[in-house]
PDB file of C-alpha atoms in Angstrom:
ATOM      1  CA  MET E   1     -69.980 -35.524-144.080  1.00 49.00           C
ATOM      2  CA  ALA E   2     -67.336 -33.971-141.897  1.00 53.00           C
ATOM      3  CA  ILE E   3     -65.603 -32.584-144.971  1.00 52.00           C
ATOM      4  CA  LEU E   4     -68.838 -31.025-146.255  1.00 51.00           C
ATOM      5  CA  SER E   5     -69.673 -29.408-142.900  1.00 53.00           C
ATOM      6  CA  ASP E   6     -66.117 -28.020-142.645  1.00 55.00           C
ATOM      7  CA  TYR E   7     -66.542 -26.546-146.134  1.00 52.00           C
ATOM      8  CA  GLU E   8     -69.889 -24.966-145.216  1.00 55.00           C
ATOM      9  CA  GLU E   9     -68.372 -23.535-142.027  1.00 55.00           C
ATOM     10  CA  ASP E  10     -65.480 -21.992-144.000  1.00 54.00           C
ATOM     11  CA  GLN E  11     -67.959 -20.449-146.462  1.00 54.00           C
ATOM     12  CA  GLN E  12     -69.954 -18.932-143.614  1.00 54.00           C
ATOM     13  CA  ASN E  13     -66.801 -17.424-142.089  1.00 54.00           C
ATOM     14  CA  GLN E  14     -65.715 -15.926-145.421  1.00 55.00           C
ATOM     15  CA  GLN E  15     -69.043 -14.363-146.390  1.00 52.00           C
ATOM     16  CA  PRO E  16     -70.811 -12.222-143.843  1.00 50.00           C
ATOM     17  CA  SER E  17     -74.363 -13.257-143.064  1.00 54.00           C
ATOM     18  CA  SER E  18     -77.196 -11.029-144.214  1.00 58.00           C
ATOM     19  CA  SER E  19     -77.463  -9.557-140.707  1.00 63.00           C
ATOM     20  CA  LYS E  20     -73.718  -8.792-140.722  1.00 64.00           C
ATOM     21  CA  LYS E  21     -74.130  -7.175-144.131  1.00 64.00           C
ATOM     22  CA  GLU E  22     -76.967  -5.033-142.771  1.00 67.00           C
ATOM     23  CA  VAL E  23     -74.818  -3.944-139.824  1.00 60.00           C
ATOM     24  CA  ILE E  24     -71.923  -3.046-142.126  1.00 67.00           C
ATOM     25  CA  LEU E  25     -74.254  -1.104-144.444  1.00 66.00           C
ATOM     26  CA  ALA E  26     -75.802   0.718-141.479  1.00 64.00           C
ATOM     27  CA  GLU E  27     -72.345   1.682-140.198  1.00 68.00           C
ATOM     28  CA  LYS E  28     -71.354   2.989-143.634  1.00 66.00           C
ATOM     29  CA  GLU E  29     -74.575   4.998-143.890  1.00 69.00           C
ATOM     30  CA  ALA E  30     -73.999   6.445-140.420  1.00 64.00           C
ATOM     31  CA  GLU E  31     -70.467   7.495-141.414  1.00 68.00           C
ATOM     32  CA  ALA E  32     -71.817   9.145-144.567  1.00 65.00           C
ATOM     33  CA  LYS E  33     -74.471  11.042-142.570  1.00 63.00           C
ATOM     34  CA  LYS E  34     -72.005  12.459-140.012  1.00 59.00           C
ATOM     35  CA  PRO E  35     -70.946  15.436-142.168  1.00 60.00           C
ATOM     36  CA  GLU E  36     -74.615  16.143-142.981  1.00 60.00           C
ATOM     37  CA  GLU E  37     -75.535  16.052-139.290  1.00 54.00           C
ATOM     38  CA  GLU E  38     -72.604  18.294-138.365  1.00 52.00           C
ATOM     39  CA  GLU E  39     -73.639  20.790-141.053  1.00 54.00           C
ATOM     40  CA  LYS E  40     -77.232  20.706-139.774  1.00 51.00           C
ATOM     41  CA  GLN E  41     -76.010  21.353-136.220  1.00 48.00           C
ATOM     42  CA  GLN E  42     -73.892  24.284-137.467  1.00 52.00           C
ATOM     43  CA  LYS E  43     -76.947  25.796-139.190  1.00 51.00           C
ATOM     44  CA  GLU E  44     -79.017  25.330-136.038  1.00 58.00           C
ATOM     45  CA  LYS E  45     -76.429  27.284-134.044  1.00 73.00           C
ATOM     46  CA  LYS E  46     -76.769  30.289-136.376  1.00 85.00           C
ATOM     47  CA  LEU E  47     -79.242  32.902-135.201  1.00 92.00           C
ATOM     48  CA  VAL E  48     -81.872  34.817-137.120  1.00 93.00           C
ATOM     49  CA  PRO E  49     -80.609  38.364-137.708  1.00 93.00           C
ATOM     50  CA  ASN E  50     -82.376  41.369-136.163  1.00 94.00           C
ATOM     51  CA  LYS E  51     -84.155  43.874-138.411  1.00 93.00           C
ATOM     52  CA  GLU E  52     -80.808  45.593-139.091  1.00 94.00           C
ATOM     53  CA  ASN E  53     -79.242  42.303-140.306  1.00 94.00           C
ATOM     54  CA  GLY E  54     -77.134  41.996-137.167  1.00 96.00           C
ATOM     55  CA  LEU E  55     -77.687  40.787-133.633  1.00 96.00           C
ATOM     56  CA  ASP E  56     -78.832  42.135-130.278  1.00 96.00           C
ATOM     57  CA  MET E  57     -76.194  41.161-127.727  1.00 96.00           C
ATOM     58  CA  GLU E  58     -76.320  41.487-123.940  1.00 95.00           C
ATOM     59  CA  ASN E  59     -74.372  44.796-123.773  1.00 96.00           C
ATOM     60  CA  TYR E  60     -74.716  46.145-127.328  1.00 97.00           C
ATOM     61  CA  SER E  61     -76.425  45.609-130.649  1.00 97.00           C
ATOM     62  CA  TRP E  62     -75.137  45.722-134.182  1.00 98.00           C
ATOM     63  CA  GLY E  63     -76.598  45.860-137.664  1.00 97.00           C
ATOM     64  CA  GLN E  64     -75.212  45.997-141.167  1.00 96.00           C
ATOM     65  CA  SER E  65     -75.620  46.740-144.814  1.00 93.00           C
ATOM     66  CA  LEU E  66     -73.241  45.326-147.402  1.00 91.00           C
ATOM     67  CA  GLN E  67     -71.096  48.469-147.084  1.00 94.00           C
ATOM     68  CA  GLU E  68     -71.031  49.190-143.344  1.00 96.00           C
ATOM     69  CA  VAL E  69     -71.695  47.984-139.812  1.00 97.00           C
ATOM     70  CA  THR E  70     -73.427  50.079-137.157  1.00 98.00           C
ATOM     71  CA  VAL E  71     -72.817  49.285-133.484  1.00 98.00           C
ATOM     72  CA  ASN E  72     -74.943  50.746-130.660  1.00 98.00           C
ATOM     73  CA  VAL E  73     -73.566  50.555-127.121  1.00 98.00           C
ATOM     74  CA  PRO E  74     -75.717  51.885-124.267  1.00 97.00           C
ATOM     75  CA  VAL E  75     -73.852  53.771-121.531  1.00 97.00           C
ATOM     76  CA  PRO E  76     -75.131  55.362-118.299  1.00 96.00           C
ATOM     77  CA  GLN E  77     -77.322  58.457-118.816  1.00 96.00           C
ATOM     78  CA  GLY E  78     -75.276  61.652-118.637  1.00 96.00           C
ATOM     79  CA  THR E  79     -71.983  60.084-119.784  1.00 96.00           C
ATOM     80  CA  LYS E  80     -69.572  62.585-121.307  1.00 95.00           C
ATOM     81  CA  SER E  81     -67.577  61.775-124.426  1.00 94.00           C
ATOM     82  CA  SER E  82     -64.322  62.480-122.563  1.00 95.00           C
ATOM     83  CA  LEU E  83     -65.050  59.419-120.391  1.00 96.00           C
ATOM     84  CA  LEU E  84     -65.362  57.086-123.383  1.00 97.00           C
ATOM     85  CA  LEU E  85     -62.857  54.773-124.995  1.00 96.00           C
ATOM     86  CA  CYS E  86     -63.475  53.859-128.635  1.00 97.00           C
ATOM     87  CA  ASP E  87     -60.489  52.318-130.389  1.00 98.00           C
ATOM     88  CA  ILE E  88     -61.169  51.163-133.958  1.00 98.00           C
ATOM     89  CA  LYS E  89     -58.362  49.339-135.730  1.00 98.00           C
ATOM     90  CA  THR E  90     -58.260  47.460-139.030  1.00 98.00           C
ATOM     91  CA  ASN E  91     -58.957  44.124-137.355  1.00 98.00           C
ATOM     92  CA  SER E  92     -60.130  44.975-133.834  1.00 98.00           C
ATOM     93  CA  LEU E  93     -62.597  47.038-131.833  1.00 98.00           C
ATOM     94  CA  LYS E  94     -62.424  48.177-128.211  1.00 98.00           C
ATOM     95  CA  VAL E  95     -65.283  50.210-126.686  1.00 98.00           C
ATOM     96  CA  GLY E  96     -66.100  51.157-123.132  1.00 97.00           C
ATOM     97  CA  LEU E  97     -65.761  53.656-120.308  1.00 97.00           C
ATOM     98  CA  LYS E  98     -62.267  54.730-119.284  1.00 96.00           C
ATOM     99  CA  GLY E  99     -61.055  53.027-116.116  1.00 96.00           C
ATOM    100  CA  GLN E 100     -63.566  50.163-116.460  1.00 96.00           C
ATOM    101  CA  PRO E 101     -63.453  46.808-118.262  1.00 97.00           C
ATOM    102  CA  PRO E 102     -64.335  47.284-121.947  1.00 97.00           C
ATOM    103  CA  ILE E 103     -67.885  46.589-123.098  1.00 97.00           C
ATOM    104  CA  ILE E 104     -66.619  45.368-126.487  1.00 98.00           C
ATOM    105  CA  ASP E 105     -63.086  44.087-126.974  1.00 98.00           C
ATOM    106  CA  GLY E 106     -62.108  41.698-129.716  1.00 98.00           C
ATOM    107  CA  GLU E 107     -61.081  40.870-133.240  1.00 98.00           C
ATOM    108  CA  LEU E 108     -63.520  42.081-135.892  1.00 98.00           C
ATOM    109  CA  PHE E 109     -65.142  39.489-138.143  1.00 98.00           C
ATOM    110  CA  LYS E 110     -63.455  41.067-141.211  1.00 97.00           C
ATOM    111  CA  PRO E 111     -61.044  43.979-141.792  1.00 98.00           C
ATOM    112  CA  VAL E 112     -62.391  47.538-141.953  1.00 98.00           C
ATOM    113  CA  LYS E 113     -61.389  50.907-143.444  1.00 97.00           C
ATOM    114  CA  VAL E 114     -60.275  52.682-140.275  1.00 97.00           C
ATOM    115  CA  ASP E 115     -60.082  56.152-141.845  1.00 96.00           C
ATOM    116  CA  ASP E 116     -63.750  55.952-142.861  1.00 96.00           C
ATOM    117  CA  CYS E 117     -65.038  54.806-139.437  1.00 97.00           C
ATOM    118  CA  ILE E 118     -66.611  57.251-136.974  1.00 97.00           C
ATOM    119  CA  TRP E 119     -68.247  57.141-133.559  1.00 97.00           C
ATOM    120  CA  SER E 120     -70.445  59.526-131.613  1.00 97.00           C
ATOM    121  CA  LEU E 121     -72.207  59.809-128.259  1.00 96.00           C
ATOM    122  CA  GLU E 122     -75.969  60.132-128.812  1.00 95.00           C
ATOM    123  CA  ASP E 123     -78.044  61.936-126.142  1.00 95.00           C
ATOM    124  CA  LYS E 124     -75.315  61.200-123.548  1.00 94.00           C
ATOM    125  CA  LYS E 125     -76.560  57.619-123.281  1.00 96.00           C
ATOM    126  CA  MET E 126     -75.622  55.679-126.452  1.00 97.00           C
ATOM    127  CA  ILE E 127     -72.345  55.229-128.325  1.00 97.00           C
ATOM    128  CA  THR E 128     -73.020  54.805-132.040  1.00 98.00           C
ATOM    129  CA  ILE E 129     -70.156  53.487-134.150  1.00 98.00           C
ATOM    130  CA  LEU E 130     -70.194  53.440-137.951  1.00 97.00           C
ATOM    131  CA  ILE E 131     -67.688  50.922-139.316  1.00 97.00           C
ATOM    132  CA  CYS E 132     -66.922  50.822-143.058  1.00 97.00           C
ATOM    133  CA  LYS E 133     -66.263  47.324-144.334  1.00 97.00           C
ATOM    134  CA  ARG E 134     -63.170  46.799-146.461  1.00 96.00           C
ATOM    135  CA  ASP E 135     -64.938  44.108-148.506  1.00 92.00           C
ATOM    136  CA  GLN E 136     -68.335  45.575-149.291  1.00 90.00           C
ATOM    137  CA  SER E 137     -69.790  42.550-151.027  1.00 86.00           C
ATOM    138  CA  GLU E 138     -70.572  40.160-148.176  1.00 91.00           C
ATOM    139  CA  TRP E 139     -72.559  39.948-144.974  1.00 93.00           C
ATOM    140  CA  TRP E 140     -70.717  39.542-141.683  1.00 96.00           C
ATOM    141  CA  LYS E 141     -71.786  36.534-139.605  1.00 96.00           C
ATOM    142  CA  SER E 142     -70.854  38.320-136.373  1.00 97.00           C
ATOM    143  CA  LEU E 143     -69.329  41.590-135.210  1.00 98.00           C
ATOM    144  CA  LEU E 144     -66.420  39.894-133.458  1.00 98.00           C
ATOM    145  CA  LYS E 145     -64.800  36.555-134.165  1.00 97.00           C
ATOM    146  CA  GLY E 146     -66.031  33.987-131.651  1.00 95.00           C
ATOM    147  CA  ASP E 147     -69.357  35.757-131.041  1.00 95.00           C
ATOM    148  CA  PRO E 148     -72.657  34.056-131.887  1.00 95.00           C
ATOM    149  CA  GLU E 149     -73.233  34.004-135.642  1.00 96.00           C
ATOM    150  CA  ILE E 150     -76.266  34.999-137.648  1.00 95.00           C
ATOM    151  CA  ASP E 151     -77.635  33.068-140.595  1.00 94.00           C
ATOM    152  CA  THR E 152     -76.537  35.379-143.415  1.00 91.00           C
ATOM    153  CA  GLN E 153     -78.961  33.609-145.769  1.00 90.00           C
ATOM    154  CA  LYS E 154     -81.728  35.387-143.848  1.00 89.00           C
ATOM    155  CA  ALA E 155     -80.174  38.853-144.124  1.00 87.00           C
ATOM    156  CA  GLU E 156     -82.326  41.249-146.127  1.00 86.00           C
ATOM    157  CA  PRO E 157     -80.511  43.696-148.386  1.00 81.00           C
ATOM    158  CA  GLU E 158     -81.736  47.254-148.574  1.00 75.00           C
ATOM    159  CA  PRO E 159     -83.633  48.106-151.747  1.00 72.00           C
ATOM    160  CA  SER E 160     -81.517  49.659-154.460  1.00 66.00           C
ATOM    161  CA  LYS E 161     -81.900  50.949-157.983  1.00 68.00           C
ATOM    162  CA  LEU E 162     -80.082  49.432-160.931  1.00 67.00           C
ATOM    163  CA  SER E 163     -78.509  52.829-161.536  1.00 70.00           C
ATOM    164  CA  ASP E 164     -76.897  52.663-158.056  1.00 68.00           C
ATOM    165  CA  LEU E 165     -74.943  49.524-158.978  1.00 68.00           C
ATOM    166  CA  ASP E 166     -71.510  49.413-160.549  1.00 72.00           C
ATOM    167  CA  SER E 167     -71.478  48.390-164.223  1.00 77.00           C
ATOM    168  CA  GLU E 168     -70.349  44.790-163.577  1.00 77.00           C
ATOM    169  CA  THR E 169     -73.017  44.113-160.949  1.00 73.00           C
ATOM    170  CA  ARG E 170     -75.652  45.889-162.999  1.00 73.00           C
ATOM    171  CA  SER E 171     -74.819  43.723-166.007  1.00 79.00           C
ATOM    172  CA  ALA E 172     -75.097  40.535-163.908  1.00 77.00           C
ATOM    173  CA  VAL E 173     -78.476  41.592-162.461  1.00 75.00           C
ATOM    174  CA  GLU E 174     -79.834  42.501-165.899  1.00 78.00           C
ATOM    175  CA  LYS E 175     -78.687  39.134-167.240  1.00 79.00           C
ATOM    176  CA  ARG E 176     -80.454  37.288-164.391  1.00 77.00           C
ATOM    177  CA  CYS E 177     -83.638  39.279-165.001  1.00 77.00           C
ATOM    178  CA  LEU E 178     -83.488  38.447-168.708  1.00 77.00           C
ATOM    179  CA  ILE E 179     -83.023  34.733-167.962  1.00 79.00           C
ATOM    180  CA  ARG E 180     -85.905  34.789-165.464  1.00 77.00           C
ATOM    181  CA  GLY E 181     -88.125  36.463-168.054  1.00 77.00           C
ATOM    182  CA  ARG E 182     -87.256  33.833-170.638  1.00 77.00           C
ATOM    183  CA  ASN E 183     -87.869  31.019-168.136  1.00 78.00           C
ATOM    184  CA  ARG E 184     -91.234  32.525-167.201  1.00 76.00           C
ATOM    185  CA  ARG E 185     -92.261  32.842-170.877  1.00 79.00           C
ATOM    186  CA  ASP E 186     -91.123  29.253-171.570  1.00 78.00           C
ATOM    187  CA  TYR E 187     -93.126  28.007-168.575  1.00 75.00           C
ATOM    188  CA  GLN E 188     -96.227  29.931-169.664  1.00 78.00           C
ATOM    189  CA  GLN E 189     -95.929  28.539-173.197  1.00 79.00           C
ATOM    190  CA  ALA E 190     -95.553  25.007-171.841  1.00 76.00           C
ATOM    191  CA  MET E 191     -98.658  25.448-169.666  1.00 77.00           C
ATOM    192  CA  ARG E 192    -100.677  26.766-172.625  1.00 80.00           C
ATOM    193  CA  PHE E 193     -99.494  23.832-174.750  1.00 77.00           C
ATOM    194  CA  LYS E 194    -100.426  21.420-171.965  1.00 73.00           C
ATOM    195  CA  LYS E 195    -103.942  22.938-171.682  1.00 76.00           C
ATOM    196  CA  ASN E 196    -104.468  22.720-175.437  1.00 77.00           C
ATOM    197  CA  SER E 197    -103.310  19.107-175.618  1.00 67.00           C
TER     198      SER E 197
END
């Protein structure tokens, strides 16, 4: 009997019990879900863009199209342009009043075409900066690196005509429309067939 009980004890030590198996499976599932949870948390941190596809910050607001970014910085009423500092570089932006800490100072989300960027003082109370993106095919998640990010999936492109698109993009859009049309016709035919059956 002692030999048999020793054998059974060895078998129990070698094979985990069903509860041990459940714990091991639960741990493996938890490890597998970690990247999913982290991705979900990242998405939750992203903000819904404002109506200009940008974000309203504490001291300024920004919006964008695929080609350019517009930044609006309020300044005290009656400010003269000679008192302003607006330094636009390929990878950075610095905006503010001379002799005071900058209102905006940081590395831009993506590089810009400096020669095509302009700024102006509107009604002596608002600095408006037009920044031309170097890569004009993607939405920026933020104006400056490290700033809160928007959910670019919720950005709404401005309406455009097919004739406004370059030939490559136009061809891709036409192809997608053709495929959608075919899919819609196939679906309608399948529904008619289903009704008649």
